mmCIF file of C-alpha atoms in Angstrom:
data_model
loop_
_atom_site.group_PDB
_atom_site.id
_atom_site.type_symbol
_atom_site.label_atom_id
_atom_site.label_comp_id
_atom_site.label_asym_id
_atom_site.label_seq_id
_atom_site.Cartn_x
_atom_site.Cartn_y
_atom_site.Cartn_z
ATOM 1 C CA TRP A 353 45.167 56.526 47.278
ATOM 2 C CA ARG A 354 43.530 59.511 48.955
ATOM 3 C CA ALA A 355 44.197 62.904 49.293
ATOM 4 C CA SER A 356 44.774 64.222 53.011
ATOM 5 C CA ALA A 357 44.473 67.889 54.174
ATOM 6 C CA ARG A 358 46.784 70.400 53.676
ATOM 7 C CA ARG A 359 49.569 70.649 56.744
ATOM 8 C CA GLY A 360 51.133 74.216 56.210
ATOM 9 C CA SER A 361 53.861 73.856 53.982
ATOM 10 C CA LEU A 362 53.083 70.058 53.478
ATOM 11 C CA VAL A 363 50.933 68.733 50.609
ATOM 12 C CA ALA A 364 50.242 64.968 51.388
ATOM 13 C CA CYS A 365 48.420 61.752 49.998
ATOM 14 C CA GLU A 366 47.476 58.483 51.548
ATOM 15 C CA TRP A 367 47.217 54.733 50.578
ATOM 16 C CA GLU A 368 45.908 52.084 53.250
ATOM 17 C CA GLY A 369 45.497 48.341 51.950
ATOM 18 C CA GLU A 370 43.425 45.663 53.403
ATOM 19 C CA SER A 371 46.181 45.299 56.089
ATOM 20 C CA GLY A 372 46.118 48.849 57.764
ATOM 21 C CA ALA A 373 49.260 49.051 56.270
ATOM 22 C CA GLY A 374 49.770 52.569 54.844
ATOM 23 C CA LEU A 375 52.012 54.392 53.126
ATOM 24 C CA GLU A 376 52.186 58.514 52.854
ATOM 25 C CA VAL A 377 54.182 60.516 50.295
ATOM 26 C CA VAL A 378 54.593 63.894 51.243
ATOM 27 C CA LEU A 379 54.950 66.649 49.077
ATOM 28 C CA ASP A 380 57.400 69.408 50.808
ATOM 29 C CA ARG A 381 57.270 72.881 50.018
ATOM 30 C CA ARG A 382 59.187 74.393 52.993
ATOM 31 C CA THR A 383 62.872 74.665 51.383
ATOM 32 C CA SER A 384 64.033 77.731 50.949
ATOM 33 C CA PRO A 385 66.283 78.920 48.075
ATOM 34 C CA GLU A 386 68.797 79.938 50.515
ATOM 35 C CA ARG A 387 69.337 76.411 52.057
ATOM 36 C CA LEU A 388 68.766 75.128 48.395
ATOM 37 C CA GLU A 389 71.435 76.927 46.624
ATOM 38 C CA GLU A 390 73.698 75.774 49.456
ATOM 39 C CA ALA A 391 73.014 72.011 48.739
ATOM 40 C CA LEU A 392 73.603 72.719 45.351
ATOM 41 C CA SER A 393 76.964 74.297 45.598
ATOM 42 C CA VAL A 394 78.354 71.587 47.679
ATOM 43 C CA ALA A 395 76.705 69.102 45.422
ATOM 44 C CA ALA A 396 78.560 71.228 42.134
ATOM 45 C CA ALA A 397 81.881 70.971 44.161
ATOM 46 C CA ILE A 398 81.985 67.276 44.284
ATOM 47 C CA VAL A 399 80.396 66.836 40.813
ATOM 48 C CA LEU A 400 82.596 69.218 39.256
ATOM 49 C CA ALA A 401 86.191 68.824 41.246
ATOM 50 C CA GLY A 402 85.573 65.374 42.280
ATOM 51 C CA PRO A 403 86.522 62.876 39.417
ATOM 52 C CA ALA A 404 89.815 65.318 39.228
ATOM 53 C CA VAL A 405 90.735 65.485 43.025
ATOM 54 C CA ALA A 406 90.087 61.542 43.269
ATOM 55 C CA ALA A 407 92.422 61.153 40.399
ATOM 56 C CA ARG A 408 95.225 63.358 41.392
ATOM 57 C CA VAL A 409 95.520 63.864 45.412
ATOM 58 C CA PRO A 410 97.820 61.570 47.320
ATOM 59 C CA TRP A 411 96.019 58.591 48.783
ATOM 60 C CA HIS A 412 95.820 59.432 52.125
ATOM 61 C CA ARG A 413 94.651 63.018 51.093
ATOM 62 C CA LEU A 414 91.784 61.423 48.779
ATOM 63 C CA LEU A 415 90.638 59.179 52.577
ATOM 64 C CA VAL A 416 90.717 62.475 54.588
ATOM 65 C CA ALA A 417 88.534 64.572 50.905
ATOM 66 C CA THR A 418 86.426 61.406 50.822
ATOM 67 C CA GLY A 419 85.528 61.492 54.449
ATOM 68 C CA ALA A 420 84.918 65.036 54.746
ATOM 69 C CA SER A 421 82.551 65.230 51.527
ATOM 70 C CA ALA A 422 80.795 62.039 52.855
ATOM 71 C CA LEU A 423 79.909 64.358 55.851
ATOM 72 C CA ALA A 424 78.971 67.853 54.300
ATOM 73 C CA TRP A 425 76.741 66.216 51.809
ATOM 74 C CA PRO A 426 74.565 64.838 53.886
ATOM 75 C CA VAL A 427 74.381 67.806 56.120
ATOM 76 C CA ALA A 428 73.611 69.895 52.836
ATOM 77 C CA LEU A 429 70.770 67.714 52.606
ATOM 78 C CA ALA A 430 69.198 67.653 55.559
ATOM 79 C CA LEU A 431 69.419 71.351 56.051
ATOM 80 C CA LEU A 432 67.013 71.615 53.175
ATOM 81 C CA ASP A 433 64.685 71.405 56.047
ATOM 82 C CA GLY A 434 65.820 73.563 58.256
ATOM 83 C CA GLY A 435 68.254 73.901 60.693
ATOM 84 C CA GLN A 436 66.395 71.991 63.421
ATOM 85 C CA ALA A 437 66.869 68.799 60.548
ATOM 86 C CA LEU A 438 69.984 67.551 62.323
ATOM 87 C CA ALA A 439 69.069 67.228 66.148
ATOM 88 C CA ARG A 440 64.948 66.107 65.325
ATOM 89 C CA PRO A 441 65.580 62.677 64.420
ATOM 90 C CA VAL A 442 67.853 62.204 67.347
ATOM 91 C CA LEU A 443 65.415 63.741 70.027
ATOM 92 C CA SER A 444 62.291 61.628 68.430
ATOM 93 C CA ASP A 445 60.539 59.736 71.086
ATOM 94 C CA GLY A 446 61.312 56.318 69.327
ATOM 95 C CA GLY A 447 64.773 57.369 69.331
ATOM 96 C CA TYR A 448 67.765 55.731 71.456
ATOM 97 C CA LEU A 449 68.801 58.853 73.595
ATOM 98 C CA THR A 450 65.433 58.518 75.616
ATOM 99 C CA ALA A 451 66.040 55.582 76.282
ATOM 100 C CA VAL A 452 69.555 56.600 78.245
ATOM 101 C CA ALA A 453 67.273 57.880 81.378
ATOM 102 C CA GLN A 454 65.807 54.265 81.518
ATOM 103 C CA VAL A 455 69.432 52.804 82.279
ATOM 104 C CA GLY A 456 69.732 52.767 85.922
ATOM 105 C CA SER A 457 73.018 50.567 86.137
ATOM 106 C CA PRO A 458 74.664 48.658 82.831
ATOM 107 C CA GLY A 459 74.761 45.416 84.414
ATOM 108 C CA ALA A 460 71.038 45.576 85.497
ATOM 109 C CA PHE A 461 69.944 46.915 82.286
ATOM 110 C CA LEU A 462 71.981 44.626 79.812
ATOM 111 C CA ASP A 463 70.635 41.457 82.145
ATOM 112 C CA SER A 464 66.868 42.720 81.777
ATOM 113 C CA PHE A 465 67.147 43.911 78.454
ATOM 114 C CA THR A 466 65.076 41.134 77.221
ATOM 115 C CA GLU A 467 62.276 41.291 79.859
ATOM 116 C CA GLN A 468 61.511 44.611 79.660
ATOM 117 C CA ILE A 469 61.759 45.468 75.820
ATOM 118 C CA ARG A 470 58.260 46.584 75.524
ATOM 119 C CA GLY A 471 59.130 49.073 77.800
ATOM 120 C CA TYR A 472 61.657 50.765 75.475
ATOM 121 C CA PRO A 473 61.568 53.129 72.328
ATOM 122 C CA ILE A 474 60.560 51.561 69.435
ATOM 123 C CA HIS A 475 64.227 51.583 68.153
ATOM 124 C CA VAL A 476 65.960 50.527 70.921
ATOM 125 C CA GLN A 477 62.792 47.399 70.695
ATOM 126 C CA GLY A 478 64.281 46.575 67.351
ATOM 127 C CA HIS A 479 67.915 46.671 68.437
ATOM 128 C CA PRO A 480 70.277 45.538 70.359
ATOM 129 C CA PRO A 481 71.362 47.029 73.848
ATOM 130 C CA GLY A 482 75.245 48.379 72.781
ATOM 131 C CA LEU A 483 74.314 51.836 71.657
ATOM 132 C CA VAL A 484 71.803 52.625 74.159
ATOM 133 C CA LEU A 485 74.951 51.693 76.709
ATOM 134 C CA GLY A 486 77.369 53.873 74.704
ATOM 135 C CA LEU A 487 75.837 56.612 74.791
ATOM 136 C CA PHE A 488 74.634 56.363 78.619
ATOM 137 C CA GLY A 489 78.449 55.736 79.190
ATOM 138 C CA LEU A 490 79.102 59.338 77.173
ATOM 139 C CA ASP A 491 76.565 60.861 79.379
ATOM 140 C CA ARG A 492 78.101 59.445 82.468
ATOM 141 C CA ILE A 493 81.439 61.290 81.692
ATOM 142 C CA GLY A 494 79.410 64.531 80.606
ATOM 143 C CA LEU A 495 78.825 63.790 76.659
ATOM 144 C CA GLY A 496 75.518 63.548 76.602
ATOM 145 C CA GLY A 497 73.058 65.028 75.199
ATOM 146 C CA SER A 498 71.636 65.195 70.985
ATOM 147 C CA THR A 499 74.785 67.156 70.062
ATOM 148 C CA VAL A 500 76.951 64.655 71.181
ATOM 149 C CA ALA A 501 74.344 62.271 69.579
ATOM 150 C CA THR A 502 74.171 64.113 66.555
ATOM 151 C CA THR A 503 78.408 64.134 65.850
ATOM 152 C CA LEU A 504 78.447 60.598 66.416
ATOM 153 C CA TYR A 505 75.888 59.748 63.755
ATOM 154 C CA LEU A 506 77.182 62.186 61.661
ATOM 155 C CA GLY A 507 80.694 61.086 62.277
ATOM 156 C CA GLY A 508 80.360 57.184 61.764
ATOM 157 C CA GLY A 509 78.057 57.725 58.441
ATOM 158 C CA ALA A 510 81.071 59.568 57.122
ATOM 159 C CA ALA A 511 83.337 57.301 58.070
ATOM 160 C CA ALA A 512 82.019 54.905 55.862
ATOM 161 C CA ALA A 513 82.743 56.053 52.622
ATOM 162 C CA PRO A 514 87.075 56.312 53.348
ATOM 163 C CA ALA A 515 86.576 52.662 54.974
ATOM 164 C CA VAL A 516 85.033 51.124 51.672
ATOM 165 C CA LEU A 517 87.660 52.714 49.740
ATOM 166 C CA VAL A 518 90.510 51.190 51.579
ATOM 167 C CA ALA A 519 89.014 47.823 51.023
ATOM 168 C CA ALA A 520 88.597 48.567 47.203
ATOM 169 C CA ARG A 521 91.923 49.553 46.931
ATOM 170 C CA ASP A 522 93.014 46.269 48.669
ATOM 171 C CA VAL A 523 90.954 44.060 46.222
ATOM 172 C CA ALA A 524 90.063 45.812 43.188
ATOM 173 C CA GLY A 525 93.663 48.205 42.694
ATOM 174 C CA GLU A 526 93.679 51.570 43.635
ATOM 175 C CA ALA A 527 92.803 52.849 40.545
ATOM 176 C CA TRP A 528 89.392 51.170 40.939
ATOM 177 C CA ALA A 529 89.173 52.971 44.234
ATOM 178 C CA ARG A 530 89.791 56.297 43.059
ATOM 179 C CA ARG A 531 87.368 56.058 40.164
ATOM 180 C CA ALA A 532 84.577 54.970 42.683
ATOM 181 C CA ALA A 533 85.508 57.821 45.525
ATOM 182 C CA PRO A 534 82.803 60.026 44.172
ATOM 183 C CA PHE A 535 79.592 58.073 43.972
ATOM 184 C CA VAL A 536 80.600 56.835 47.077
ATOM 185 C CA VAL A 537 80.006 59.924 48.119
ATOM 186 C CA LEU A 538 77.612 61.177 46.476
ATOM 187 C CA ALA A 539 74.248 59.169 46.354
ATOM 188 C CA PRO A 540 70.712 59.498 47.388
ATOM 189 C CA ALA A 541 71.597 57.199 50.188
ATOM 190 C CA ALA A 542 73.027 60.318 52.274
ATOM 191 C CA LEU A 543 69.670 61.626 52.893
ATOM 192 C CA TRP A 544 69.579 59.030 55.746
ATOM 193 C CA VAL A 545 73.044 59.688 57.007
ATOM 194 C CA ALA A 546 71.775 62.622 58.217
ATOM 195 C CA THR A 547 70.977 61.617 60.889
ATOM 196 C CA SER A 548 70.196 58.658 62.217
ATOM 197 C CA ALA A 549 71.733 55.964 64.064
ATOM 198 C CA ASP A 550 72.196 53.378 61.103
ATOM 199 C CA ALA A 551 74.641 55.969 59.778
ATOM 200 C CA LEU A 552 76.986 55.201 62.930
ATOM 201 C CA PHE A 553 76.148 51.462 61.930
ATOM 202 C CA ALA A 554 77.461 51.999 59.068
ATOM 203 C CA GLY A 555 80.897 53.512 59.473
ATOM 204 C CA VAL A 556 81.455 50.646 62.427
ATOM 205 C CA GLY A 557 80.419 47.879 60.100
ATOM 206 C CA ALA A 558 82.470 49.142 56.975
ATOM 207 C CA TRP A 559 85.765 49.204 59.361
ATOM 208 C CA ALA A 560 85.304 45.850 60.738
ATOM 209 C CA VAL A 561 84.672 44.718 56.812
ATOM 210 C CA ALA A 562 87.915 46.587 56.011
ATOM 211 C CA LEU A 563 89.723 45.206 58.474
ATOM 212 C CA VAL A 564 89.207 42.080 57.772
ATOM 213 C CA VAL A 565 89.843 42.370 53.640
ATOM 214 C CA LEU A 566 93.113 43.731 54.477
ATOM 215 C CA ALA A 567 93.881 41.103 56.990
ATOM 216 C CA THR A 568 93.036 38.688 53.973
ATOM 217 C CA GLY A 569 95.532 39.963 51.849
ATOM 218 C CA ARG A 570 98.240 39.701 54.128
ATOM 219 C CA ARG A 571 100.260 37.008 56.587
ATOM 220 C CA GLY A 572 101.942 36.577 59.617
ATOM 221 C CA VAL A 573 101.560 38.916 62.528
ATOM 222 C CA ASP A 574 100.197 41.900 60.677
ATOM 223 C CA GLY A 575 97.615 40.036 58.892
ATOM 224 C CA ASP A 576 96.515 38.605 62.419
ATOM 225 C CA ARG A 577 96.448 41.902 64.026
ATOM 226 C CA LEU A 578 94.377 43.665 61.289
ATOM 227 C CA ALA A 579 92.059 40.218 61.622
ATOM 228 C CA LEU A 580 91.978 40.370 65.421
ATOM 229 C CA GLY A 581 90.978 44.429 65.079
ATOM 230 C CA GLY A 582 88.085 43.884 62.521
ATOM 231 C CA GLY A 583 86.897 40.785 64.335
ATOM 232 C CA LEU A 584 86.427 42.927 67.821
ATOM 233 C CA LEU A 585 84.790 45.751 65.500
ATOM 234 C CA PHE A 586 82.676 43.332 64.307
ATOM 235 C CA GLY A 587 81.697 42.331 67.955
ATOM 236 C CA VAL A 588 80.590 45.983 68.642
ATOM 237 C CA ALA A 589 78.660 46.428 65.488
ATOM 238 C CA VAL A 590 76.462 42.717 65.810
ATOM 239 C CA PHE A 591 75.541 44.399 69.369
ATOM 240 C CA LEU A 592 74.581 47.630 67.522
ATOM 241 C CA SER A 593 72.360 45.959 64.996
ATOM 242 C CA TYR A 594 71.219 42.397 64.772
ATOM 243 C CA GLY A 595 71.426 42.837 60.733
ATOM 244 C CA LEU A 596 75.005 43.927 60.896
ATOM 245 C CA VAL A 597 75.833 40.167 60.871
ATOM 246 C CA LEU A 598 75.245 39.389 57.510
ATOM 247 C CA LEU A 599 78.360 42.123 56.418
ATOM 248 C CA ALA A 600 80.562 39.163 57.470
ATOM 249 C CA VAL A 601 79.340 37.985 53.730
ATOM 250 C CA ILE A 602 81.875 40.637 52.188
ATOM 251 C CA PRO A 603 84.922 39.330 54.102
ATOM 252 C CA THR A 604 84.029 35.629 53.742
ATOM 253 C CA VAL A 605 83.966 36.045 50.014
ATOM 254 C CA VAL A 606 87.137 37.838 49.489
ATOM 255 C CA ALA A 607 88.605 35.440 52.246
ATOM 256 C CA TRP A 608 87.394 32.075 49.938
ATOM 257 C CA HIS A 609 88.180 33.948 46.896
ATOM 258 C CA ARG A 610 92.200 34.634 47.899
ATOM 259 C CA ARG A 611 92.279 31.180 50.251
ATOM 260 C CA ARG A 612 93.042 32.989 53.400
ATOM 261 C CA PRO A 613 90.379 31.256 56.051
ATOM 262 C CA ARG A 614 93.158 32.550 58.871
ATOM 263 C CA ALA A 615 91.462 35.473 59.247
ATOM 264 C CA LEU A 616 88.345 34.803 59.315
ATOM 265 C CA VAL A 617 88.992 32.498 62.283
ATOM 266 C CA VAL A 618 90.737 35.079 63.752
ATOM 267 C CA SER A 619 88.084 37.497 63.602
ATOM 268 C CA ALA A 620 85.350 35.361 64.260
ATOM 269 C CA THR A 621 87.285 34.094 67.805
ATOM 270 C CA ALA A 622 87.677 38.006 68.218
ATOM 271 C CA ALA A 623 84.248 38.627 67.436
ATOM 272 C CA GLY A 624 83.360 35.746 70.085
ATOM 273 C CA VAL A 625 85.125 37.656 73.248
ATOM 274 C CA VAL A 626 83.004 40.566 72.533
ATOM 275 C CA ALA A 627 79.763 38.174 72.595
ATOM 276 C CA VAL A 628 81.134 36.039 75.398
ATOM 277 C CA ALA A 629 81.942 39.343 77.705
ATOM 278 C CA PHE A 630 78.394 40.804 76.604
ATOM 279 C CA PHE A 631 76.804 36.952 77.711
ATOM 280 C CA ALA A 632 78.890 37.518 80.987
ATOM 281 C CA ALA A 633 77.116 40.893 82.042
ATOM 282 C CA GLY A 634 73.522 39.053 81.212
ATOM 283 C CA PHE A 635 72.697 39.628 77.412
ATOM 284 C CA SER A 636 72.388 36.896 75.055
ATOM 285 C CA TRP A 637 72.388 37.778 71.169
ATOM 286 C CA PHE A 638 70.345 34.985 70.101
ATOM 287 C CA ASP A 639 67.972 35.597 72.740
ATOM 288 C CA GLY A 640 67.610 39.301 71.543
ATOM 289 C CA VAL A 641 67.280 38.287 68.158
ATOM 290 C CA TRP A 642 64.430 35.913 69.611
ATOM 291 C CA THR A 643 62.786 38.366 71.413
ATOM 292 C CA THR A 644 63.230 40.970 68.982
ATOM 293 C CA ARG A 645 61.756 39.128 66.303
ATOM 294 C CA GLN A 646 58.549 38.208 68.560
ATOM 295 C CA ARG A 647 58.076 41.549 69.701
ATOM 296 C CA TYR A 648 58.145 42.509 65.943
ATOM 297 C CA PHE A 649 55.364 40.224 64.705
ATOM 298 C CA ASP A 650 53.289 40.853 67.528
ATOM 299 C CA GLY A 651 52.866 44.245 66.196
ATOM 300 C CA ILE A 652 51.762 45.357 62.631
ATOM 301 C CA ALA A 653 54.611 43.237 60.967
ATOM 302 C CA GLY A 654 52.740 40.013 61.248
ATOM 303 C CA ASP A 655 49.676 41.832 59.288
ATOM 304 C CA ARG A 656 52.277 43.076 56.701
ATOM 305 C CA PRO A 657 52.743 41.046 53.216
ATOM 306 C CA TYR A 658 55.503 39.614 52.637
ATOM 307 C CA ALA A 659 55.712 39.447 48.929
ATOM 308 C CA ALA A 660 54.889 42.913 48.907
ATOM 309 C CA PHE A 661 57.629 44.018 50.794
ATOM 310 C CA ALA A 662 59.924 41.768 49.437
ATOM 311 C CA VAL A 663 59.425 43.947 46.475
ATOM 312 C CA ALA A 664 59.315 47.473 48.298
ATOM 313 C CA ASN A 665 62.180 47.228 50.358
ATOM 314 C CA LEU A 666 64.856 46.208 47.161
ATOM 315 C CA ALA A 667 62.931 49.383 45.555
ATOM 316 C CA CYS A 668 63.644 51.450 48.071
ATOM 317 C CA LEU A 669 67.350 50.258 47.992
ATOM 318 C CA ALA A 670 67.246 51.212 44.357
ATOM 319 C CA ILE A 671 66.350 54.932 45.139
ATOM 320 C CA ALA A 672 68.768 54.961 47.976
ATOM 321 C CA LEU A 673 71.747 53.776 45.414
ATOM 322 C CA GLY A 674 70.592 56.473 42.889
ATOM 323 C CA PRO A 675 69.850 55.671 39.019
ATOM 324 C CA ALA A 676 73.037 55.731 38.041
ATOM 325 C CA LEU A 677 74.056 52.801 39.637
ATOM 326 C CA ALA A 678 71.344 50.418 37.907
ATOM 327 C CA VAL A 679 73.683 51.515 35.160
ATOM 328 C CA ALA A 680 77.237 51.102 37.051
ATOM 329 C CA LEU A 681 76.063 47.495 37.845
ATOM 330 C CA ALA A 682 74.563 46.741 34.516
ATOM 331 C CA ARG A 683 78.543 47.230 33.084
ATOM 332 C CA LEU A 684 80.454 45.811 35.899
ATOM 333 C CA ARG A 685 82.645 43.262 34.578
ATOM 334 C CA ASP A 686 85.500 43.625 37.157
ATOM 335 C CA ARG A 687 85.644 40.461 39.019
ATOM 336 C CA ARG A 688 87.406 41.912 41.643
ATOM 337 C CA ALA A 689 85.502 44.655 42.203
ATOM 338 C CA TRP A 690 82.347 41.998 42.572
ATOM 339 C CA LEU A 691 83.794 40.500 45.272
ATOM 340 C CA LEU A 692 83.471 43.364 47.071
ATOM 341 C CA VAL A 693 79.928 44.896 45.124
ATOM 342 C CA GLY A 694 78.859 40.915 44.919
ATOM 343 C CA GLY A 695 78.752 40.033 48.399
ATOM 344 C CA ALA A 696 77.124 43.125 49.614
ATOM 345 C CA LEU A 697 74.337 42.048 46.786
ATOM 346 C CA GLY A 698 74.157 38.639 48.496
ATOM 347 C CA ALA A 699 74.045 40.320 52.213
ATOM 348 C CA ILE A 700 71.121 42.180 51.174
ATOM 349 C CA ALA A 701 69.431 39.301 49.142
ATOM 350 C CA ILE A 702 69.266 37.081 52.862
ATOM 351 C CA ALA A 703 67.865 39.833 54.617
ATOM 352 C CA ASP A 704 64.913 40.423 51.982
ATOM 353 C CA LEU A 705 64.293 36.577 51.075
ATOM 354 C CA THR A 706 64.637 35.601 54.808
ATOM 355 C CA GLY A 707 62.027 38.440 55.782
ATOM 356 C CA MET A 708 64.315 39.969 58.177
ATOM 357 C CA SER A 709 64.049 43.309 56.315
ATOM 358 C CA LYS A 710 60.439 42.912 56.150
ATOM 359 C CA GLY A 711 58.391 46.347 56.399
ATOM 360 C CA GLU A 712 61.066 48.118 57.857
ATOM 361 C CA VAL A 713 62.781 51.439 56.373
ATOM 362 C CA GLU A 714 65.174 53.086 53.745
ATOM 363 C CA ARG A 715 68.009 53.534 56.434
ATOM 364 C CA ILE A 716 68.225 49.763 56.991
ATOM 365 C CA TRP A 717 70.277 49.605 54.143
ATOM 366 C CA LEU A 718 73.180 52.096 54.821
ATOM 367 C CA PRO A 719 75.401 49.420 56.279
ATOM 368 C CA PHE A 720 75.306 47.538 52.880
ATOM 369 C CA VAL A 721 74.907 50.703 50.493
ATOM 370 C CA PRO A 722 78.465 51.767 50.282
ATOM 371 C CA TRP A 723 79.718 48.602 48.891
ATOM 372 C CA ILE A 724 77.340 48.236 46.393
ATOM 373 C CA LEU A 725 77.740 52.112 45.130
ATOM 374 C CA LEU A 726 82.136 51.062 44.309
ATOM 375 C CA ALA A 727 80.258 49.836 41.326
ATOM 376 C CA GLY A 728 80.439 53.453 40.274
ATOM 377 C CA GLY A 729 83.730 53.131 39.221
ATOM 378 C CA VAL A 730 83.049 51.275 35.950
ATOM 379 C CA LEU A 731 81.119 54.848 35.328
ATOM 380 C CA ALA A 732 84.560 56.516 35.607
ATOM 381 C CA ALA A 733 86.552 54.048 33.721
ATOM 382 C CA ALA A 734 87.428 55.951 29.985
ATOM 383 C CA THR A 735 86.666 52.162 28.465
ATOM 384 C CA ALA A 736 83.275 52.404 29.663
ATOM 385 C CA PHE A 737 81.971 54.602 27.362
ATOM 386 C CA GLU A 738 81.854 54.448 23.652
ATOM 387 C CA TRP A 739 82.626 57.996 22.596
ATOM 388 C CA PRO A 740 83.557 58.921 19.042
ATOM 389 C CA ARG A 741 87.396 59.893 18.828
ATOM 390 C CA SER A 742 85.763 62.850 17.109
ATOM 391 C CA ARG A 743 84.673 64.286 20.494
ATOM 392 C CA GLY A 744 87.753 64.494 22.282
ATOM 393 C CA PRO A 745 89.302 63.032 25.366
ATOM 394 C CA GLY A 746 87.523 65.321 27.952
ATOM 395 C CA ALA A 747 84.311 63.297 26.668
ATOM 396 C CA PRO A 748 84.534 60.382 29.462
ATOM 397 C CA ARG A 749 84.985 62.809 32.188
ATOM 398 C CA ARG A 750 82.006 64.950 31.002
ATOM 399 C CA ALA A 751 79.842 61.487 31.354
ATOM 400 C CA VAL A 752 81.078 60.941 34.631
ATOM 401 C CA GLN A 753 80.172 64.577 35.680
ATOM 402 C CA GLY A 754 77.234 64.150 34.098
ATOM 403 C CA TRP A 755 76.237 60.542 35.912
ATOM 404 C CA LEU A 756 77.257 62.208 39.477
ATOM 405 C CA ALA A 757 75.031 65.138 38.586
ATOM 406 C CA LEU A 758 72.068 62.894 37.846
ATOM 407 C CA GLN A 759 72.791 61.241 41.578
ATOM 408 C CA ALA A 760 72.758 64.358 43.052
ATOM 409 C CA ALA A 761 69.697 65.683 41.577
ATOM 410 C CA THR A 762 67.815 62.477 42.594
ATOM 411 C CA ALA A 763 68.879 63.530 46.083
ATOM 412 C CA VAL A 764 67.910 66.478 46.034
ATOM 413 C CA GLY A 765 64.909 66.377 44.274
ATOM 414 C CA LEU A 766 63.983 63.323 47.194
ATOM 415 C CA GLN A 767 64.994 65.609 49.664
ATOM 416 C CA THR A 768 62.579 68.602 48.597
ATOM 417 C CA LEU A 769 59.474 66.593 47.012
ATOM 418 C CA VAL A 770 59.330 64.000 49.411
ATOM 419 C CA HIS A 771 58.647 63.811 52.960
ATOM 420 C CA THR A 772 60.640 60.731 54.778
ATOM 421 C CA PRO A 773 59.845 60.612 57.968
ATOM 422 C CA TRP A 774 62.484 58.532 59.109
#
């Protein structure tokens, strides 16, 4: 470790290993008291009212409230860095919006994507061309620019929360989904929802999984329609980010448990239709994966130690989940909830052990994090706390609020004290 020069409000220290891979932790002192008060107010509202609202309001209103809270919390955290914090990542030189100007025509862009990959921004090099193509289409109809992209990313991140609750209700029951709702919203992972494209990926992937999960619990035309919709969304998702293919582990586990393979067959067929459409337009998903891996290891990733990042990536995941989830996972005994939580953990294990996530950054876990956050429901169950009767019936409720406050404090602390360049 070595201290580096002070940069205005930032005080940084750096570490560099033998391979040249470095890590920088920056203590950020720019946060204004007014912004901090706003973020704490949002957190306090969710901590104090969240459990009661989740328990009492009608289900459809809970989904709306969860989505709204999942939008407000990341925005409040991001604004601790100032008014430009939301648009800054979208406008970065390595972002997707920069590549829109490089798209001459959709057909030529897809056909030459793998050959021209070195000429695109760094984020585009590591992903399929789906998002750039989508942003190009929006630009052509007059919806281009950073404002639209920012809204798209934030909306996608917020949409992930109600999606996982819908799936949790179907698999583990409505009571569990309601108890888990505040934990799905109030997690340190919200730091990377505003504003990164991975938030959009999380939303698309979450609804793809949710629809296929719903399909496994229904028969006939209704089940096939849900599987078809989920499969089409899966097809879109894997052309946004290669890693989203691992989300298929979650509905596969549920379908295996319910002995409903038909939903998987229908959804896989629908996803295949999307893949065929991209292939006909000139882009092969498998060629894209291979080219991206080659490009990845031609850079600094080739020098990054596998073992170190296998541990570091999981440590980043733990930070994104928050300390309360460590307790929740240790206490989780509900087999139905484990179908969703365990499926997400299994997908993460595959990504980590195969080196697919080696040297990546915290936000890559966003599509998987909401499914693990469902484990927070165990902390809201009265049976999960061994409170003496003398403490009264409100003790479990106060304990839940304590866990939520710990999650919020962790997020605010990370945002105000540590500079995360991604």
